[in-house]
XYZ file of N, CA and C in Angstrom:
570
model
N 107.610 56.577 -18.366
C 107.545 56.661 -19.802
C 106.148 57.108 -20.220
N 106.072 57.780 -21.350
C 104.799 58.378 -21.755
C 103.772 57.319 -22.143
N 104.215 56.152 -22.581
C 103.269 55.100 -22.938
C 102.502 54.619 -21.714
N 103.150 54.542 -20.559
C 102.462 54.094 -19.351
C 101.510 55.162 -18.826
N 101.679 56.406 -19.263
C 100.791 57.478 -18.850
C 99.486 57.467 -19.641
N 99.447 56.756 -20.764
C 98.233 56.675 -21.575
C 97.378 55.537 -21.049
N 96.232 55.892 -20.512
C 95.351 54.872 -19.967
C 93.927 55.147 -20.410
N 93.254 54.131 -20.896
C 91.839 54.358 -21.194
C 91.057 54.416 -19.888
N 89.953 55.077 -19.929
C 89.067 55.072 -18.777
C 88.243 53.803 -18.886
N 88.359 52.956 -17.885
C 87.679 51.675 -17.933
C 86.253 51.838 -17.457
N 85.337 51.251 -18.160
C 83.934 51.336 -17.809
C 83.329 49.960 -17.964
N 82.092 49.824 -17.518
C 81.445 48.521 -17.613
C 81.055 48.214 -19.053
N 80.773 46.964 -19.293
C 80.415 46.486 -20.628
C 79.299 47.347 -21.208
N 79.492 47.772 -22.440
C 78.486 48.580 -23.098
C 78.706 50.070 -22.963
N 79.582 50.484 -22.053
C 79.814 51.908 -21.846
C 81.017 52.410 -22.631
N 81.786 51.520 -23.237
C 83.005 51.908 -23.927
C 82.759 52.979 -24.982
N 81.584 52.982 -25.550
C 81.304 53.913 -26.634
C 81.281 55.363 -26.165
N 81.158 55.611 -24.878
C 81.056 56.983 -24.415
C 82.415 57.630 -24.236
N 83.368 56.855 -23.821
C 84.725 57.377 -23.880
C 85.694 56.230 -24.020
N 86.178 56.090 -25.194
C 87.192 55.090 -25.480
C 88.402 55.896 -25.928
N 89.473 55.801 -25.210
C 90.616 56.638 -25.548
C 91.173 56.274 -26.913
N 91.620 57.267 -27.609
C 92.257 57.074 -28.902
C 93.736 56.770 -28.676
N 94.415 56.143 -29.631
C 95.820 55.786 -29.431
C 96.715 56.981 -29.101
N 96.363 58.163 -29.574
C 97.222 59.314 -29.311
C 96.767 60.143 -28.107
N 95.747 59.697 -27.374
C 95.290 60.422 -26.190
C 96.274 60.245 -25.041
N 96.592 61.335 -24.382
C 97.412 61.245 -23.179
C 96.477 61.026 -21.999
N 97.022 60.728 -20.847
C 96.175 60.513 -19.683
C 95.444 61.796 -19.322
N 96.036 62.958 -19.586
C 95.357 64.225 -19.300
C 94.145 64.400 -20.213
N 94.266 63.990 -21.471
C 93.124 64.073 -22.382
C 92.017 63.125 -21.948
N 92.403 61.935 -21.470
C 91.400 60.988 -20.968
C 90.630 61.596 -19.803
N 91.348 62.199 -18.870
C 90.712 62.821 -17.706
C 89.823 63.971 -18.162
N 90.292 64.785 -19.083
C 89.501 65.923 -19.575
C 88.213 65.433 -20.228
N 88.295 64.356 -21.016
C 87.100 63.819 -21.659
C 86.131 63.269 -20.609
N 86.648 62.613 -19.586
C 85.793 62.071 -18.532
C 85.073 63.194 -17.803
N 85.778 64.290 -17.505
C 85.143 65.424 -16.841
C 84.097 66.072 -17.734
N 84.340 66.101 -19.041
C 83.359 66.639 -19.979
C 82.066 65.832 -19.898
N 82.189 64.522 -19.886
C 81.014 63.665 -19.782
C 80.326 63.887 -18.447
N 81.103 63.975 -17.364
C 80.541 64.153 -16.035
C 79.763 65.464 -15.935
N 80.210 66.502 -16.614
C 79.536 67.801 -16.572
C 78.385 67.893 -17.561
N 78.070 66.809 -18.241
C 76.907 66.817 -19.106
C 77.204 66.773 -20.579
N 78.450 66.837 -20.971
C 78.783 66.742 -22.387
C 78.708 65.301 -22.851
N 78.688 65.115 -24.131
C 78.710 63.759 -24.661
C 79.833 63.647 -25.676
N 80.304 62.465 -25.849
C 81.377 62.212 -26.796
C 80.810 61.314 -27.870
N 80.860 61.767 -29.074
C 80.303 60.990 -30.178
C 81.431 60.191 -30.807
N 81.222 58.906 -30.909
C 82.186 58.021 -31.540
C 81.528 57.394 -32.764
N 82.312 56.804 -33.575
C 81.824 56.135 -34.766
C 80.894 54.996 -34.366
N 79.604 55.029 -34.759
C 78.669 53.984 -34.361
C 79.098 52.583 -34.793
N 79.860 52.479 -35.853
C 80.298 51.161 -36.315
C 81.196 50.492 -35.289
N 81.856 51.294 -34.433
C 82.744 50.746 -33.413
C 81.992 50.357 -32.154
N 80.727 50.747 -32.062
C 79.959 50.499 -30.848
C 79.368 49.097 -30.860
N 79.215 48.527 -29.681
C 78.575 47.227 -29.549
C 77.075 47.378 -29.733
N 76.383 46.271 -29.778
C 74.933 46.284 -29.934
C 74.285 47.014 -28.762
N 73.174 47.634 -29.030
C 72.451 48.368 -27.993
C 71.952 47.402 -26.915
N 71.940 47.871 -25.694
C 71.454 47.083 -24.574
C 70.076 47.579 -24.175
N 69.296 46.700 -23.593
C 67.994 47.031 -23.052
C 68.176 47.132 -21.542
N 68.105 48.350 -21.014
C 68.410 48.609 -19.604
C 67.149 49.066 -18.890
N 66.808 48.391 -17.805
C 65.690 48.797 -16.949
C 66.277 49.388 -15.674
N 65.719 50.498 -15.240
C 66.216 51.160 -14.029
C 65.087 51.242 -13.012
N 65.329 50.646 -11.847
C 64.371 50.680 -10.750
C 64.659 51.920 -9.909
N 63.834 52.940 -10.100
C 63.955 54.175 -9.313
C 62.710 54.334 -8.452
N 62.238 53.226 -7.904
C 60.995 53.235 -7.126
C 61.110 54.047 -5.846
N 62.314 54.300 -5.378
C 62.500 55.072 -4.153
C 62.357 56.573 -4.383
N 62.364 56.988 -5.609
C 62.296 58.413 -5.918
C 60.976 58.996 -5.432
N 61.051 60.098 -4.705
C 59.882 60.750 -4.127
C 59.564 62.024 -4.892
N 58.334 62.489 -4.743
C 57.890 63.727 -5.393
C 58.770 64.903 -4.982
N 59.144 64.961 -3.712
C 60.046 65.986 -3.195
C 61.276 65.246 -2.664
N 62.278 65.039 -3.519
C 63.402 64.179 -3.125
C 64.313 64.788 -2.063
N 64.792 63.940 -1.188
C 65.813 64.304 -0.208
C 66.797 63.149 -0.165
N 68.033 63.409 0.158
C 69.027 62.355 0.323
C 69.163 61.436 -0.875
N 68.727 60.181 -0.715
C 68.831 59.196 -1.790
C 68.039 59.615 -3.026
N 66.954 60.335 -2.828
C 66.166 60.808 -3.957
C 66.919 61.818 -4.808
N 67.642 62.721 -4.147
C 68.452 63.706 -4.883
C 69.546 62.978 -5.657
N 70.204 62.034 -4.992
C 71.225 61.217 -5.654
C 70.625 60.520 -6.876
N 69.460 59.896 -6.694
C 68.815 59.149 -7.769
C 68.462 60.056 -8.941
N 67.893 61.223 -8.662
C 67.547 62.145 -9.752
C 68.774 62.549 -10.558
N 69.850 62.916 -9.863
C 71.075 63.317 -10.560
C 71.679 62.154 -11.348
N 71.682 60.986 -10.751
C 72.213 59.798 -11.422
C 71.408 59.475 -12.677
N 70.080 59.478 -12.559
C 69.239 59.170 -13.710
C 69.398 60.199 -14.818
N 69.500 61.445 -14.438
C 69.684 62.497 -15.431
C 70.986 62.281 -16.203
N 72.065 61.974 -15.486
C 73.367 61.758 -16.134
C 73.360 60.479 -16.974
N 72.812 59.390 -16.433
C 72.760 58.135 -17.196
C 71.917 58.292 -18.458
N 70.792 58.963 -18.328
C 69.931 59.160 -19.493
C 70.659 59.965 -20.567
N 71.337 61.003 -20.150
C 72.069 61.839 -21.105
C 73.147 61.034 -21.826
N 73.797 60.140 -21.105
C 74.879 59.352 -21.689
C 74.391 58.162 -22.508
N 73.310 57.542 -22.084
C 72.921 56.269 -22.663
C 71.764 56.309 -23.658
N 70.929 57.331 -23.595
C 69.675 57.321 -24.352
C 69.867 57.202 -25.861
N 70.946 57.697 -26.393
C 71.153 57.662 -27.833
C 71.710 56.326 -28.330
N 72.128 55.469 -27.417
C 72.775 54.224 -27.810
C 72.100 52.973 -27.262
N 71.250 53.138 -26.256
C 70.640 51.985 -25.599
C 69.158 52.240 -25.374
N 68.420 51.154 -25.187
C 67.003 51.250 -24.841
C 66.903 51.266 -23.327
N 66.363 52.351 -22.785
C 66.298 52.524 -21.332
C 64.848 52.734 -20.923
N 64.450 52.090 -19.834
C 63.147 52.320 -19.212
C 63.384 52.603 -17.745
N 62.779 53.672 -17.247
C 62.929 54.060 -15.846
C 61.599 53.829 -15.145
N 61.618 53.002 -14.100
C 60.419 52.705 -13.322
C 60.397 53.616 -12.100
N 59.465 54.553 -12.069
C 59.358 55.481 -10.949
C 57.967 56.090 -10.901
N 57.635 56.637 -9.739
C 56.331 57.286 -9.591
C 56.465 58.800 -9.525
N 57.668 59.298 -9.443
C 57.844 60.723 -9.162
C 58.746 61.435 -10.151
N 58.795 60.972 -11.372
C 59.734 61.562 -12.330
C 59.191 62.839 -12.943
N 60.074 63.778 -13.088
C 59.792 64.934 -13.931
C 60.248 64.502 -15.313
N 59.326 64.261 -16.182
C 59.596 63.609 -17.459
C 60.654 64.321 -18.300
N 60.815 65.620 -18.119
C 61.814 66.343 -18.896
C 63.224 66.133 -18.360
N 63.354 65.543 -17.177
C 64.665 65.395 -16.544
C 65.481 64.232 -17.094
N 64.857 63.325 -17.841
C 65.546 62.110 -18.228
C 65.804 62.010 -19.723
N 66.018 63.106 -20.383
C 66.464 63.173 -21.779
C 65.682 62.274 -22.724
N 64.397 62.192 -22.538
C 63.583 61.414 -23.464
C 63.489 59.935 -23.159
N 64.095 59.469 -22.077
C 63.957 58.055 -21.706
C 62.514 57.800 -21.287
N 61.951 56.682 -21.706
C 60.579 56.388 -21.284
C 60.511 56.115 -19.781
N 59.514 56.710 -19.152
C 59.281 56.495 -17.731
C 58.062 55.597 -17.599
N 58.250 54.485 -16.900
C 57.148 53.561 -16.656
C 56.575 53.923 -15.288
N 55.345 54.400 -15.249
C 54.784 54.833 -13.960
C 54.486 53.657 -13.037
N 54.780 53.876 -11.772
C 54.452 52.897 -10.737
C 53.583 53.622 -9.713
N 52.924 52.910 -8.804
C 52.001 53.560 -7.864
C 52.653 54.658 -7.020
N 51.900 55.736 -6.822
C 52.371 56.879 -6.034
C 52.665 56.501 -4.581
N 51.911 55.557 -4.031
C 52.087 55.236 -2.614
C 53.386 54.475 -2.324
N 54.231 54.239 -3.341
C 55.552 53.644 -3.116
C 56.555 54.685 -2.620
N 56.206 55.943 -2.719
C 57.133 57.010 -2.356
C 57.448 56.967 -0.859
N 58.697 57.234 -0.488
C 59.130 57.133 0.906
C 58.315 57.965 1.896
N 57.701 59.038 1.434
C 56.930 59.879 2.355
C 55.749 59.135 2.972
N 55.390 57.966 2.403
C 54.288 57.182 2.942
C 54.745 56.145 3.969
N 56.021 56.171 4.345
C 56.529 55.382 5.459
C 56.690 53.893 5.251
N 56.475 53.149 6.346
C 56.737 51.710 6.369
C 55.836 50.950 5.394
N 54.579 51.377 5.252
C 53.678 50.705 4.307
C 54.205 50.839 2.879
N 54.764 52.002 2.556
C 55.344 52.200 1.223
C 56.554 51.297 1.034
N 57.385 51.185 2.067
C 58.581 50.331 1.981
C 58.179 48.876 1.762
N 57.184 48.408 2.485
C 56.713 47.029 2.314
C 56.119 46.833 0.923
N 55.355 47.810 0.452
C 54.761 47.728 -0.891
C 55.840 47.705 -1.965
N 56.867 48.555 -1.796
C 57.977 48.574 -2.759
C 58.681 47.225 -2.796
N 58.904 46.636 -1.629
C 59.580 45.341 -1.554
C 58.769 44.277 -2.302
N 57.476 44.217 -2.038
C 56.621 43.218 -2.705
C 56.602 43.468 -4.212
N 56.473 44.719 -4.617
C 56.464 45.072 -6.047
C 57.787 44.685 -6.712
N 58.904 44.953 -6.018
C 60.225 44.633 -6.561
C 60.411 43.127 -6.730
N 59.801 42.339 -5.864
C 59.947 40.882 -5.945
C 58.961 40.219 -6.901
N 57.846 40.892 -7.226
C 56.813 40.249 -8.038
C 56.584 40.935 -9.385
N 56.207 42.191 -9.363
C 55.824 42.903 -10.580
C 57.034 43.326 -11.407
N 58.040 43.897 -10.771
C 59.220 44.389 -11.502
C 59.906 43.289 -12.322
N 60.157 42.100 -11.772
C 60.795 41.061 -12.598
C 59.975 40.704 -13.838
N 58.666 40.727 -13.709
C 57.813 40.412 -14.856
C 57.952 41.476 -15.938
N 57.935 42.751 -15.552
C 58.011 43.845 -16.523
C 59.412 44.032 -17.113
N 60.424 43.471 -16.483
C 61.803 43.661 -16.960
C 62.441 42.357 -17.410
N 61.655 41.336 -17.642
C 62.202 40.026 -18.008
C 62.950 40.046 -19.335
N 62.647 41.019 -20.200
C 63.317 41.093 -21.498
C 64.526 42.023 -21.504
N 64.859 42.613 -20.376
C 65.998 43.540 -20.346
C 67.322 42.766 -20.239
N 68.399 43.430 -20.633
C 69.733 42.839 -20.489
C 70.260 43.044 -19.079
N 69.924 44.194 -18.490
C 70.407 44.558 -17.163
C 69.295 45.280 -16.413
N 69.140 44.953 -15.144
C 68.250 45.692 -14.249
C 69.134 46.424 -13.258
N 69.041 47.752 -13.246
C 69.824 48.550 -12.314
C 68.894 49.158 -11.275
N 69.177 48.918 -10.007
C 68.417 49.521 -8.914
C 69.283 50.582 -8.266
N 68.725 51.781 -8.140
C 69.507 52.905 -7.604
C 69.685 52.811 -6.093
N 69.043 51.834 -5.475
C 69.241 51.559 -4.049
C 69.463 50.057 -3.888
N 69.427 49.588 -2.649
C 69.704 48.177 -2.375
C 68.496 47.268 -2.600
N 67.466 47.756 -3.243
C 66.253 46.974 -3.482
C 66.366 46.185 -4.785
N 66.841 44.973 -4.696
C 66.977 44.116 -5.871
C 65.909 43.045 -5.898
N 65.741 42.418 -7.052
C 64.736 41.368 -7.226
C 65.389 39.994 -7.054
N 64.862 39.205 -6.140
C 65.433 37.880 -5.871
C 65.340 36.931 -7.057
N 64.255 36.995 -7.807
C 64.036 36.036 -8.877
C 64.118 36.663 -10.254
N 64.988 37.608 -10.418
C 65.104 38.249 -11.726
C 65.950 37.359 -12.638
N 65.497 37.142 -13.889
C 66.211 36.222 -14.773
C 67.488 36.795 -15.401
N 67.719 38.086 -15.265
C 68.874 38.725 -15.917
C 69.837 39.291 -14.888
N 70.909 39.884 -15.403
C 71.903 40.509 -14.528
C 71.295 41.707 -13.825
N 71.765 41.920 -12.590
C 71.313 43.070 -11.809
C 72.501 43.848 -11.297
N 72.290 45.138 -11.167
C 73.255 46.011 -10.502
C 72.465 46.735 -9.425
N 72.966 46.716 -8.212
C 72.312 47.449 -7.138
C 73.334 48.387 -6.500
N 72.834 49.451 -5.910
C 73.701 50.403 -5.221
C 73.421 50.309 -3.732
N 74.454 50.007 -2.957
C 74.339 49.989 -1.499
C 74.984 51.283 -1.012
N 74.178 52.150 -0.432
C 74.666 53.472 -0.040
C 75.382 53.469 1.301
N 74.942 52.648 2.220
C 75.646 52.549 3.505
C 75.292 51.224 4.169
N 76.042 50.898 5.191
C 75.849 49.629 5.889
C 75.366 49.834 7.334
N 74.712 50.952 7.596
C 74.207 51.213 8.944
C 73.304 50.094 9.462
N 72.416 49.541 8.640
C 71.568 48.461 9.158
C 72.354 47.234 9.627
N 73.517 47.012 9.071
C 74.338 45.874 9.486
C 75.020 46.173 10.815
N 75.511 47.391 10.965
C 76.267 47.763 12.169
C 75.395 48.193 13.348
N 74.170 48.642 13.069
C 73.272 49.103 14.132
C 71.899 48.446 13.981
N 71.827 47.140 14.231
C 70.578 46.410 14.002
C 69.412 46.891 14.860
N 69.671 47.403 16.046
C 68.580 47.861 16.906
C 67.863 49.076 16.324
N 68.611 49.963 15.682
C 68.016 51.169 15.104
C 67.342 50.906 13.759
N 67.786 49.874 13.043
C 67.283 49.586 11.694
C 66.825 48.138 11.623
N 65.876 47.776 12.458
C 65.478 46.382 12.622
C 65.073 45.707 11.305
N 64.122 46.296 10.575
C 63.657 45.675 9.329
C 64.742 45.672 8.251
N 65.453 46.775 8.144
C 66.527 46.824 7.149
C 67.643 45.846 7.497
N 67.889 45.645 8.796
C 68.905 44.674 9.212
C 68.527 43.267 8.728
N 67.261 42.913 8.867
C 66.802 41.605 8.389
C 67.013 41.511 6.882
N 66.643 42.566 6.160
C 66.806 42.582 4.706
C 68.287 42.447 4.317
N 69.141 43.228 4.973
C 70.575 43.240 4.640
C 71.238 41.900 4.945
N 70.782 41.209 5.976
C 71.455 39.967 6.366
C 70.826 38.713 5.749
N 69.574 38.791 5.283
C 68.947 37.600 4.707
C 68.688 37.712 3.202
N 68.124 38.818 2.755
C 67.761 38.961 1.340
C 68.943 39.421 0.494
N 69.607 40.459 0.918
C 70.680 41.060 0.122
C 71.782 40.075 -0.266
N 72.226 39.178 0.610
C 73.263 38.225 0.194
C 72.827 37.284 -0.944
N 71.525 37.110 -1.129
C 71.025 36.211 -2.170
C 70.939 36.888 -3.536
N 71.083 38.196 -3.564
C 71.033 38.895 -4.848
C 72.340 38.683 -5.526
């Protein structure tokens, strides 16, 4: 039946304003609108229907000056999130390697350059310490802290979202000794 074919695109709390299906939208229209957003378009809805703005902090400390792999993912993700969220929410991006024009006017909070992955194990240790001490202090007033990698803050007072890209450290502990310790001891506590 055509009524069962009409489905809203479900999103997390606060994202409904970007695509909320109308009563007469078919499932094909919902998909078309979602693809429009994915390709960089925006959908303007009546602001009166939108929930209160959220204060979102984004930990992009892994982003490098010359991104590869996770850095490319992070840049594309931040660009898309900024385009979708900047007009409705307060967003702060914590990174050392941002091209300021890439994030649609979102404020970038600079962090030390030596956190970039190109500086190796010392950078990883510094990022971990910063994420556990400095980041929670600077983001204590946010509604949500989103980390584009698995680096979350143990003592953060608010909700967190982290992205786990793969589980290699869990399955191959000999090759990823330090990450294995992190994945098996710290990550479960987030």
